[in-house]
Amino acid sequence: MQPNPESETTSTVGKPTWVAAIDQGTSSSRFIVFDPATGDIVAITQTEFPQIYPNAGWCEHNPEEGILRSVEYCIRETCRKIELETGFKAKDVIQAVGITNQRETAVVWDAITGKSLHNAIVWLDARTTETVASLIERTPTRSRDHFRSKCGLPFSTYFSAVKLRWILDHSSEVAQAQREQRLKFGTVDSWLIYQLTGGASKGVHVTDVTNASRTMLMSLESLEWDSELCEFFAIDKSCLPAIRSSAEVYGTFASGPLEGVPIAGCLGDQQAALVGQRCFQPGEVKNTYGTGCFMLHNTGPSPVVSRNGLLTTVAYKLGPDEKAAYALEGSVSIAGAAIKWLRDNMGIIKTANEINELAAAVPDTGDVYFVPAFNGLFAPYWREDARGTIVGLTQYSTRHHLARATLESVCFQTRALIEAMNSDSGHPLVSLKVDGGMTNSDLAMQLQSDILGIRAERPLMRETTALGAAFAAGLAVGVFQSAEDFVKRTTVKADVFEPRMGASERELKFDKWKKAIERSLGWADTS
């Protein structure tokens, strides 16, 4: 792998006190250092890593050469820059590191060797459709929602326990490792913490409550692995990591430029963005536009079961003795990934940013609608049988219309989530905090405001996901004293997008989107 880093640093006078975060995403890894006094970025390195597509609808990552090596590269490069420009060793100025990660991606490894036993199955991978159907058939109610009241999640290809069940059913090596009780399983946070704290010799096998709540194996009430769920999936608890809070010291770096620095914060990427956007009060909502699109609504200290296809999840638990906060979540599997598809698969654009120029060249989509259901549809539909659909094409249609329809597709999916959340909460949203790569596009955010009919607020400092994880780490080691301290010290400035589209046009377009959704359903055979 030849990384293509994007690095920047600022020099300081005197020995600084900083916090940092590993942000391990679906297509790239980053290491970001923050000044806790302001929340500003001190240094950042990012590199993409290879995606593996063995079959249609499948997506894998190599745990060592993809995930771990890319993270190690970003840490090493950032630390080199810090030392070069400040004269201080990074481990002397970085007080703690947090981890935020792609959440439902499943990793399995051998406790004896510390080596992975199978490629990681990525959260958006759809190979487990038949596994989902067979699991539903095994429940007394034959319902996708049979365990929803316990774990907050429906049966879906999305969640980690289903992926682990598939690996156990299809890899004799992994199944044997479980029988011999040398199997270790975890989401990406667990894999990284284990490896960075020493691997097979002394690595710490832990996860936090936010990542554990995405597996289908944790009780939302007890915040512990649930015996009934583990027995149903035939997963031995001995392979599971210990569940900890989102802000405490899990261990220290065993080697490298950060040797001895505490790893002290851990949040799944969407929960980290909720924290980084300072949504600490019940009723506050953020939406992150990355590979997928994820909206979280803080519901406070008690889990709320959705009546409209949303997920119930842990938002954060900021310390071992603190109470957990919960959230309702709407998850869209394909958002920025649709732009990447236009670039890599279709060759319509050469860079992701080019989509904005194409889309802005036309005033509308020419009545073209694009449903990017490449791996089915997540919330609020939960349809594995849906597939990508483009409708409304005529001889007038051009790549400009398709580019604009791609941006609008994310905005329409977000509106479907907003309507579900408004119905569940009974209190319609008047604004939406946004972050993630797609929010760099002013056009996309204006379209989002137009289609929602409410304002969209985009922070000027866009790395809110990493900031949330860095705050959790800083809180654990005393750099921050509380969430209130974090909010006070890191005041957010934001761009605001107000709706310009008329209500009748907005509703007409959304009605047509619903028709496009209907045409995407039932294409894949899931029998």
Coordinates of C-alpha atoms in Angstrom, one line a residue:
M1 CA 0.0 0.0 0.0
Q2 CA 1.3 3.5 -0.9
P3 CA -0.5 5.9 1.3
N4 CA -1.4 9.4 0.0
P5 CA -1.5 11.4 3.2
E6 CA -3.0 14.8 3.8
S7 CA -1.0 16.2 6.6
E8 CA -0.8 19.6 8.3
T9 CA 0.6 20.9 11.6
T10 CA 1.0 24.1 13.5
S11 CA 4.0 24.9 15.7
T12 CA 3.6 26.1 19.3
V13 CA 5.6 27.9 21.9
G14 CA 6.2 26.0 25.1
K15 CA 5.2 22.4 25.9
P16 CA 1.6 21.9 24.8
T17 CA -1.1 19.7 26.2
W18 CA -3.1 17.9 23.4
V19 CA -5.5 15.1 23.0
A20 CA -5.9 12.9 19.9
A21 CA -8.1 10.4 18.1
I22 CA -7.8 7.5 15.8
D23 CA -10.7 7.8 13.3
Q24 CA -10.9 4.4 11.5
G25 CA -13.5 4.7 8.8
T26 CA -14.9 2.5 6.0
S27 CA -12.6 3.7 3.3
S28 CA -9.8 5.5 5.1
S29 CA -8.0 5.9 8.5
R30 CA -7.0 9.2 10.2
F31 CA -5.1 10.3 13.2
I32 CA -6.0 13.7 14.4
V33 CA -4.5 15.8 17.2
F34 CA -6.6 18.5 18.9
D35 CA -5.9 21.5 21.1
P36 CA -8.4 21.0 24.0
A37 CA -8.4 24.7 24.8
T38 CA -10.2 25.5 21.6
G39 CA -11.1 22.2 19.8
D40 CA -8.9 23.2 16.9
I41 CA -7.0 20.7 14.9
V42 CA -3.2 20.7 15.6
A43 CA -2.2 17.9 13.1
I44 CA -3.9 15.4 10.9
T45 CA -2.9 12.5 8.6
Q46 CA -5.2 10.5 6.5
T47 CA -4.8 7.6 4.2
E48 CA -7.1 5.4 2.2
F49 CA -6.8 1.6 2.3
P50 CA -8.0 -1.1 -0.1
Q51 CA -11.6 -2.4 -0.3
I52 CA -12.2 -6.0 -1.1
Y53 CA -15.2 -7.1 -3.1
P54 CA -15.2 -10.9 -3.4
N55 CA -18.8 -11.1 -4.8
A56 CA -21.6 -8.8 -5.7
G57 CA -22.9 -7.2 -2.5
W58 CA -19.9 -8.3 -0.4
C59 CA -17.3 -6.0 1.1
E60 CA -14.3 -7.0 3.2
H61 CA -11.2 -5.4 4.8
N62 CA -7.9 -7.0 5.6
P63 CA -7.6 -6.5 9.4
E64 CA -3.8 -6.3 9.4
E65 CA -2.7 -4.8 6.0
G66 CA -5.8 -2.7 5.6
I67 CA -7.1 -1.5 9.0
L68 CA -4.2 -1.8 11.4
R69 CA -1.3 -0.8 9.0
S70 CA -3.2 2.3 7.8
V71 CA -3.8 3.4 11.4
E72 CA -0.2 2.8 12.3
Y73 CA 1.0 4.8 9.3
C74 CA -1.2 7.8 10.2
I75 CA 0.0 7.8 13.8
R76 CA 3.7 7.5 12.7
E77 CA 3.4 10.2 10.1
T78 CA 1.6 12.7 12.4
C79 CA 4.0 12.1 15.3
R80 CA 6.9 12.7 12.9
K81 CA 5.4 16.0 11.8
I82 CA 4.8 17.1 15.4
E83 CA 8.4 16.4 16.4
L84 CA 9.8 18.1 13.3
E85 CA 7.8 21.3 13.8
T86 CA 7.6 21.6 17.6
G87 CA 10.7 19.9 18.8
F88 CA 8.7 17.8 21.2
K89 CA 8.1 14.1 21.1
A90 CA 4.5 13.4 20.4
K91 CA 4.2 11.1 23.4
D92 CA 5.2 14.0 25.6
V93 CA 2.5 16.4 24.4
I94 CA -0.4 14.0 23.6
Q95 CA -2.1 13.2 26.9
A96 CA -4.5 10.5 25.7
V97 CA -5.9 9.0 22.5
G98 CA -9.5 8.1 21.8
I99 CA -10.7 5.7 19.1
T100 CA -13.7 6.1 16.9
N101 CA -14.5 3.5 14.3
Q102 CA -16.8 1.9 11.7
R103 CA -19.1 0.2 14.1
E104 CA -20.7 -3.1 12.9
T105 CA -17.7 -4.4 10.9
A106 CA -16.8 -7.8 12.4
V107 CA -13.3 -9.0 13.0
V108 CA -12.2 -12.4 14.3
W109 CA -8.7 -13.4 15.4
D110 CA -6.7 -16.1 17.2
A111 CA -5.9 -15.5 20.9
I112 CA -2.7 -17.4 20.7
T113 CA -1.2 -15.8 17.6
G114 CA -3.0 -12.5 17.6
K115 CA -3.5 -12.9 13.8
S116 CA -6.9 -12.5 12.1
L117 CA -8.7 -15.7 11.0
H118 CA -10.8 -14.1 8.3
N119 CA -11.1 -10.8 6.5
A120 CA -13.3 -8.3 8.3
I121 CA -16.8 -8.3 7.1
V122 CA -17.8 -4.7 6.6
W123 CA -21.0 -3.2 8.1
L124 CA -22.6 -2.6 4.6
D125 CA -21.9 -6.2 3.4
A126 CA -25.1 -7.9 2.3
R127 CA -24.0 -11.6 2.2
T128 CA -25.9 -12.5 5.3
T129 CA -29.4 -12.1 3.7
E130 CA -30.1 -15.9 4.0
T131 CA -28.6 -16.0 7.5
V132 CA -31.1 -13.2 8.5
A133 CA -34.0 -15.1 7.0
S134 CA -33.0 -18.4 8.8
L135 CA -32.6 -16.6 12.1
I136 CA -36.0 -15.0 11.9
E137 CA -37.5 -18.4 11.2
R138 CA -36.0 -19.7 14.4
T139 CA -37.7 -17.1 16.6
P140 CA -41.1 -18.0 18.1
T141 CA -42.7 -14.9 16.6
R142 CA -41.1 -15.2 13.1
S143 CA -40.6 -11.5 13.4
R144 CA -37.7 -9.3 12.4
D145 CA -38.3 -7.4 15.6
H146 CA -38.3 -10.3 18.0
F147 CA -35.4 -9.1 20.1
R148 CA -35.8 -5.4 19.4
S149 CA -37.1 -4.6 22.9
K150 CA -34.0 -6.2 24.4
C151 CA -31.2 -5.1 22.1
G152 CA -32.8 -2.2 20.2
L153 CA -32.1 -3.7 16.8
P154 CA -34.1 -5.7 14.2
F155 CA -32.6 -8.7 12.4
S156 CA -30.6 -7.3 9.5
T157 CA -27.5 -7.9 7.5
Y158 CA -26.2 -4.8 9.2
F159 CA -25.3 -6.0 12.7
S160 CA -22.2 -7.8 13.9
A161 CA -23.7 -10.9 15.5
V162 CA -25.2 -11.9 12.1
K163 CA -21.9 -11.4 10.4
L164 CA -20.1 -13.5 13.1
R165 CA -22.7 -16.2 12.8
W166 CA -22.0 -16.3 9.0
I167 CA -18.3 -16.6 9.6
L168 CA -18.8 -19.4 12.1
D169 CA -21.0 -21.2 9.6
H170 CA -18.7 -20.8 6.6
S171 CA -15.1 -21.0 8.1
S172 CA -14.1 -24.3 9.7
E173 CA -11.0 -22.6 11.1
V174 CA -13.0 -20.0 12.9
A175 CA -15.6 -22.5 14.2
Q176 CA -12.7 -24.7 15.5
A177 CA -11.2 -21.7 17.2
Q178 CA -14.5 -21.1 19.1
R179 CA -14.7 -24.7 20.1
E180 CA -11.1 -24.5 21.5
Q181 CA -11.9 -21.2 23.2
R182 CA -9.1 -19.3 21.5
L183 CA -11.4 -17.2 19.3
K184 CA -11.5 -13.5 19.8
F185 CA -14.2 -11.4 18.2
G186 CA -14.7 -7.7 18.1
T187 CA -15.7 -4.7 16.2
V188 CA -12.9 -2.5 14.8
D189 CA -12.3 -0.7 18.1
S190 CA -11.7 -4.0 19.9
W191 CA -9.2 -5.1 17.2
L192 CA -7.3 -1.9 17.3
I193 CA -7.1 -1.6 21.1
Y194 CA -6.0 -5.3 21.3
Q195 CA -3.2 -4.8 18.8
L196 CA -2.0 -1.4 19.9
T197 CA -1.8 -2.5 23.6
G198 CA 0.4 -5.5 22.8
G199 CA -1.5 -8.0 20.7
A200 CA -1.2 -11.7 21.6
S201 CA 1.4 -11.1 24.4
K202 CA -0.5 -8.6 26.5
G203 CA -3.3 -7.0 24.4
V204 CA -6.4 -5.7 26.1
H205 CA -9.7 -7.2 24.7
V206 CA -12.4 -4.6 25.4
T207 CA -15.1 -2.6 23.6
D208 CA -17.3 0.2 24.8
V209 CA -21.1 0.3 25.3
T210 CA -21.7 2.2 22.0
N211 CA -20.0 -0.4 19.9
A212 CA -21.4 -3.3 21.9
S213 CA -24.9 -1.9 21.3
R214 CA -24.5 -2.5 17.6
T215 CA -23.9 -6.3 17.8
M216 CA -27.4 -7.6 18.8
L217 CA -25.7 -9.3 21.7
M218 CA -25.9 -6.7 24.4
S219 CA -28.9 -5.9 26.7
L220 CA -29.7 -2.2 26.6
E221 CA -30.9 -2.3 30.2
S222 CA -27.9 -4.1 31.8
L223 CA -25.3 -3.0 29.3
E224 CA -23.8 -6.5 29.5
W225 CA -23.6 -9.4 27.0
D226 CA -27.0 -11.1 27.2
S227 CA -27.1 -14.8 27.8
E228 CA -30.3 -15.4 25.8
L229 CA -29.0 -13.5 22.8
C230 CA -25.6 -15.2 22.9
E231 CA -27.3 -18.6 23.1
F232 CA -29.6 -17.8 20.3
F233 CA -26.7 -16.9 18.0
A234 CA -24.7 -19.8 19.4
I235 CA -21.8 -17.5 20.2
D236 CA -19.6 -18.4 23.2
K237 CA -19.2 -15.4 25.6
S238 CA -15.5 -16.3 26.0
C239 CA -14.8 -14.8 22.6
L240 CA -16.4 -11.5 23.4
P241 CA -14.6 -8.4 24.7
A242 CA -15.2 -6.9 28.1
I243 CA -17.8 -4.0 27.9
R244 CA -16.5 -0.8 29.3
S245 CA -17.6 2.9 29.4
S246 CA -16.8 5.3 26.6
A247 CA -14.3 7.3 28.7
E248 CA -11.8 5.4 30.8
V249 CA -8.2 4.2 30.4
Y250 CA -8.3 0.8 28.6
G251 CA -4.5 0.4 28.3
T252 CA -1.4 2.1 26.9
F253 CA 0.4 2.0 23.6
A254 CA 2.8 -0.9 23.8
S255 CA 5.3 0.4 21.3
G256 CA 5.9 3.0 18.6
P257 CA 6.0 6.8 18.8
L258 CA 3.1 6.9 21.4
E259 CA 4.5 4.2 23.7
G260 CA 3.1 4.6 27.2
V261 CA 0.3 7.0 26.1
P262 CA -3.1 6.0 27.4
I263 CA -5.9 4.8 25.1
A264 CA -8.7 6.3 27.1
G265 CA -11.8 7.0 24.9
C266 CA -13.9 4.8 22.6
L267 CA -17.1 5.6 20.7
G268 CA -18.6 4.2 17.6
D269 CA -18.2 6.8 14.8
Q270 CA -21.8 8.0 14.8
Q271 CA -22.0 8.3 18.6
A272 CA -18.6 10.1 18.5
A273 CA -20.1 12.6 16.1
L274 CA -23.1 13.1 18.4
V275 CA -20.7 13.9 21.2
G276 CA -18.4 16.0 19.0
Q277 CA -21.5 18.0 17.9
R278 CA -22.2 18.6 21.6
C279 CA -25.7 16.9 21.5
F280 CA -25.7 16.2 25.2
Q281 CA -29.3 17.3 25.8
P282 CA -32.4 15.1 25.1
G283 CA -34.0 16.2 21.8
E284 CA -30.7 17.3 20.1
V285 CA -30.1 15.6 16.7
K286 CA -27.1 15.3 14.3
N287 CA -26.7 13.7 10.9
T288 CA -23.4 12.5 9.6
Y289 CA -22.9 12.1 5.8
G290 CA -20.1 9.6 5.2
T291 CA -20.0 6.4 3.3
G292 CA -23.5 5.9 4.7
C293 CA -25.7 8.5 6.4
F294 CA -26.5 8.3 10.1
M295 CA -28.9 10.4 12.1
L296 CA -28.9 10.2 15.9
H297 CA -31.5 11.7 18.3
N298 CA -30.5 12.0 22.0
T299 CA -33.3 10.5 24.0
G300 CA -31.7 10.8 27.4
P301 CA -31.1 8.2 30.2
S302 CA -33.7 5.7 29.1
P303 CA -33.9 3.7 25.9
V304 CA -36.9 4.5 23.6
V305 CA -38.2 1.8 21.3
S306 CA -39.1 3.2 17.9
R307 CA -42.5 2.6 16.3
N308 CA -41.2 3.8 12.9
G309 CA -38.3 1.6 11.9
L310 CA -35.5 3.4 13.8
L311 CA -32.9 1.8 15.9
T312 CA -32.4 2.1 19.7
T313 CA -28.8 2.5 20.6
V314 CA -26.4 3.7 23.4
A315 CA -25.3 7.2 22.7
Y316 CA -22.5 7.4 25.2
K317 CA -21.4 6.5 28.8
L318 CA -18.9 9.1 29.8
G319 CA -17.2 7.2 32.6
P320 CA -17.4 4.0 34.5
D321 CA -19.6 5.5 37.2
E322 CA -21.7 7.7 34.9
K323 CA -25.2 6.8 33.6
A324 CA -25.5 5.9 29.9
A325 CA -27.4 8.1 27.5
Y326 CA -29.4 6.6 24.7
A327 CA -30.4 7.6 21.2
L328 CA -32.8 6.8 18.3
E329 CA -30.9 6.2 15.1
G330 CA -31.7 6.2 11.5
S331 CA -29.2 4.4 9.3
V332 CA -28.8 4.8 5.5
S333 CA -26.3 2.4 4.0
I334 CA -25.3 4.3 0.9
A335 CA -24.7 8.1 0.9
G336 CA -21.1 9.1 0.0
A337 CA -20.6 5.6 -1.4
A338 CA -23.0 6.6 -4.2
I339 CA -20.6 9.4 -5.3
K340 CA -17.7 6.9 -5.1
W341 CA -19.7 4.6 -7.3
L342 CA -20.1 7.3 -9.9
R343 CA -16.3 7.8 -9.8
D344 CA -14.9 4.3 -9.5
N345 CA -17.5 2.1 -11.3
M346 CA -19.2 4.4 -13.8
G347 CA -16.3 6.8 -14.6
I348 CA -18.8 9.8 -14.7
I349 CA -16.5 11.8 -12.5
K350 CA -12.8 11.7 -11.8
T351 CA -12.8 13.1 -8.3
A352 CA -15.5 13.2 -5.6
N353 CA -15.6 17.0 -5.6
E354 CA -16.4 17.1 -9.4
I355 CA -20.0 16.0 -8.6
N356 CA -20.8 19.5 -7.3
E357 CA -19.7 21.2 -10.6
L358 CA -21.7 18.7 -12.6
A359 CA -24.8 18.9 -10.4
A360 CA -24.7 22.7 -10.3
A361 CA -24.7 22.9 -14.2
V362 CA -28.5 22.1 -14.3
P363 CA -31.3 23.7 -12.3
D364 CA -32.9 20.3 -11.4
T365 CA -32.6 16.6 -12.1
G366 CA -34.8 16.6 -15.2
D367 CA -37.3 14.4 -13.2
V368 CA -34.6 11.7 -12.7
Y369 CA -34.6 9.9 -9.3
F370 CA -31.8 7.6 -8.1
V371 CA -32.3 5.1 -5.3
P372 CA -28.8 3.8 -4.4
A373 CA -30.0 0.6 -2.7
F374 CA -26.9 -1.3 -3.7
N375 CA -27.1 -3.6 -0.7
G376 CA -30.8 -3.2 0.2
L377 CA -32.4 -0.4 2.2
F378 CA -31.8 0.3 5.9
A379 CA -34.0 2.6 8.1
P380 CA -36.9 3.1 8.0
Y381 CA -37.6 0.5 5.3
W382 CA -35.4 -2.5 6.3
R383 CA -35.7 -4.3 2.9
E384 CA -32.9 -6.6 1.9
D385 CA -34.6 -7.2 -1.4
A386 CA -34.2 -3.6 -2.7
R387 CA -31.6 -2.8 -5.3
G388 CA -30.3 0.3 -6.9
T389 CA -32.8 2.0 -9.2
I390 CA -32.7 5.0 -11.6
V391 CA -36.1 6.1 -12.9
G392 CA -37.3 9.0 -15.0
L393 CA -34.6 8.7 -17.7
T394 CA -35.3 10.3 -21.1
Q395 CA -33.2 11.3 -24.1
Y396 CA -32.9 14.7 -22.4
S397 CA -31.1 13.2 -19.3
T398 CA -27.4 13.8 -19.0
R399 CA -24.7 13.0 -16.5
H400 CA -25.4 16.4 -14.9
H401 CA -28.9 15.2 -14.0
L402 CA -27.6 12.0 -12.6
A403 CA -25.0 13.8 -10.5
R404 CA -27.7 16.1 -9.1
A405 CA -30.0 13.1 -8.5
T406 CA -27.2 11.4 -6.6
L407 CA -26.9 14.3 -4.2
E408 CA -30.7 14.5 -3.9
S409 CA -30.9 10.8 -3.1
V410 CA -29.1 11.3 0.2
C411 CA -31.3 14.3 1.0
F412 CA -34.5 12.3 0.4
Q413 CA -33.2 9.4 2.5
T414 CA -32.5 11.9 5.3
R415 CA -36.0 13.3 5.0
A416 CA -37.4 9.8 5.5
L417 CA -35.4 9.5 8.7
I418 CA -36.6 12.9 9.9
E419 CA -40.2 12.0 9.4
A420 CA -39.7 8.8 11.4
M421 CA -38.0 10.7 14.2
N422 CA -40.7 13.4 14.2
S423 CA -43.3 10.7 14.6
D424 CA -41.5 8.8 17.4
S425 CA -40.7 12.0 19.4
G426 CA -43.9 14.0 18.7
H427 CA -41.7 17.1 18.4
P428 CA -40.9 18.1 14.8
L429 CA -37.3 19.2 14.3
V430 CA -36.6 22.8 13.4
S431 CA -32.9 22.4 12.6
L432 CA -30.4 19.7 11.9
K433 CA -26.7 19.6 12.9
V434 CA -24.7 18.1 10.0
D435 CA -21.2 16.8 9.6
G436 CA -19.2 14.4 7.4
G437 CA -17.5 14.5 4.1
M438 CA -20.6 15.3 2.0
T439 CA -21.3 18.4 4.0
N440 CA -18.3 20.0 2.3
S441 CA -20.6 20.6 -0.6
D442 CA -22.6 23.8 -0.2
L443 CA -25.0 22.6 -3.0
A444 CA -25.7 19.3 -1.2
M445 CA -26.4 21.1 2.1
Q446 CA -28.7 23.6 0.4
L447 CA -30.6 20.8 -1.3
Q448 CA -30.8 19.1 2.1
S449 CA -32.4 22.2 3.7
D450 CA -34.7 22.6 0.7
I451 CA -35.9 19.0 0.9
L452 CA -36.4 19.0 4.6
G453 CA -37.9 22.5 4.9
I454 CA -35.7 23.3 7.9
R455 CA -32.3 24.8 8.4
A456 CA -29.1 22.8 8.3
E457 CA -26.2 23.8 10.6
R458 CA -22.7 22.8 9.5
P459 CA -19.8 23.5 11.9
L460 CA -16.7 25.2 10.4
M461 CA -14.5 22.6 12.1
R462 CA -15.8 19.5 10.3
E463 CA -13.9 16.7 12.2
T464 CA -16.5 16.4 14.8
T465 CA -16.4 12.6 14.9
A466 CA -12.7 12.5 15.9
L467 CA -13.3 15.5 18.2
G468 CA -15.9 13.4 20.1
A469 CA -13.5 10.5 20.7
A470 CA -10.7 12.9 21.6
F471 CA -12.9 14.6 24.2
A472 CA -13.8 11.2 25.7
A473 CA -10.1 10.4 26.1
G474 CA -9.4 13.8 27.5
L475 CA -12.2 13.5 30.0
A476 CA -10.9 10.1 31.2
V477 CA -7.4 11.6 32.0
G478 CA -8.6 14.9 33.4
V479 CA -7.9 17.2 30.5
F480 CA -11.6 18.0 30.5
Q481 CA -13.6 18.0 33.7
S482 CA -17.1 17.5 32.2
A483 CA -19.3 17.7 29.1
E484 CA -20.1 21.3 30.2
D485 CA -16.4 22.1 30.3
F486 CA -16.0 20.7 26.8
V487 CA -18.9 22.8 25.5
K488 CA -17.6 25.9 27.1
R489 CA -14.0 25.5 25.9
T490 CA -14.8 24.5 22.3
T491 CA -17.4 27.0 21.0
V492 CA -18.8 26.0 17.6
K493 CA -19.1 28.4 14.7
A494 CA -21.4 27.1 11.9
D495 CA -22.6 27.8 8.4
V496 CA -26.4 27.9 8.2
F497 CA -28.4 26.8 5.2
E498 CA -32.1 28.0 5.1
P499 CA -34.7 26.4 2.8
R500 CA -35.4 28.2 -0.4
M501 CA -37.7 25.7 -2.1
G502 CA -41.5 26.2 -1.9
A503 CA -43.6 23.7 0.1
S504 CA -45.6 22.4 -2.8
E505 CA -42.5 21.7 -4.9
R506 CA -40.8 20.0 -1.9
E507 CA -43.8 17.7 -1.3
L508 CA -44.2 16.9 -5.0
K509 CA -40.5 15.8 -5.2
F510 CA -40.7 13.7 -2.1
D511 CA -43.9 12.0 -3.4
K512 CA -42.0 11.0 -6.5
W513 CA -39.1 9.8 -4.4
K514 CA -41.5 7.5 -2.6
K515 CA -42.6 6.1 -6.0
A516 CA -38.9 5.5 -6.9
I517 CA -38.5 3.6 -3.6
E518 CA -41.4 1.4 -4.5
R519 CA -39.8 0.5 -7.8
S520 CA -36.6 -0.5 -6.1
L521 CA -38.3 -3.1 -3.9
G522 CA -38.5 -6.8 -4.5
W523 CA -35.7 -7.0 -7.1
A524 CA -33.3 -9.3 -5.2
D525 CA -34.5 -12.9 -4.4
T526 CA -34.2 -13.3 -0.6
S527 CA -36.2 -16.5 -0.3

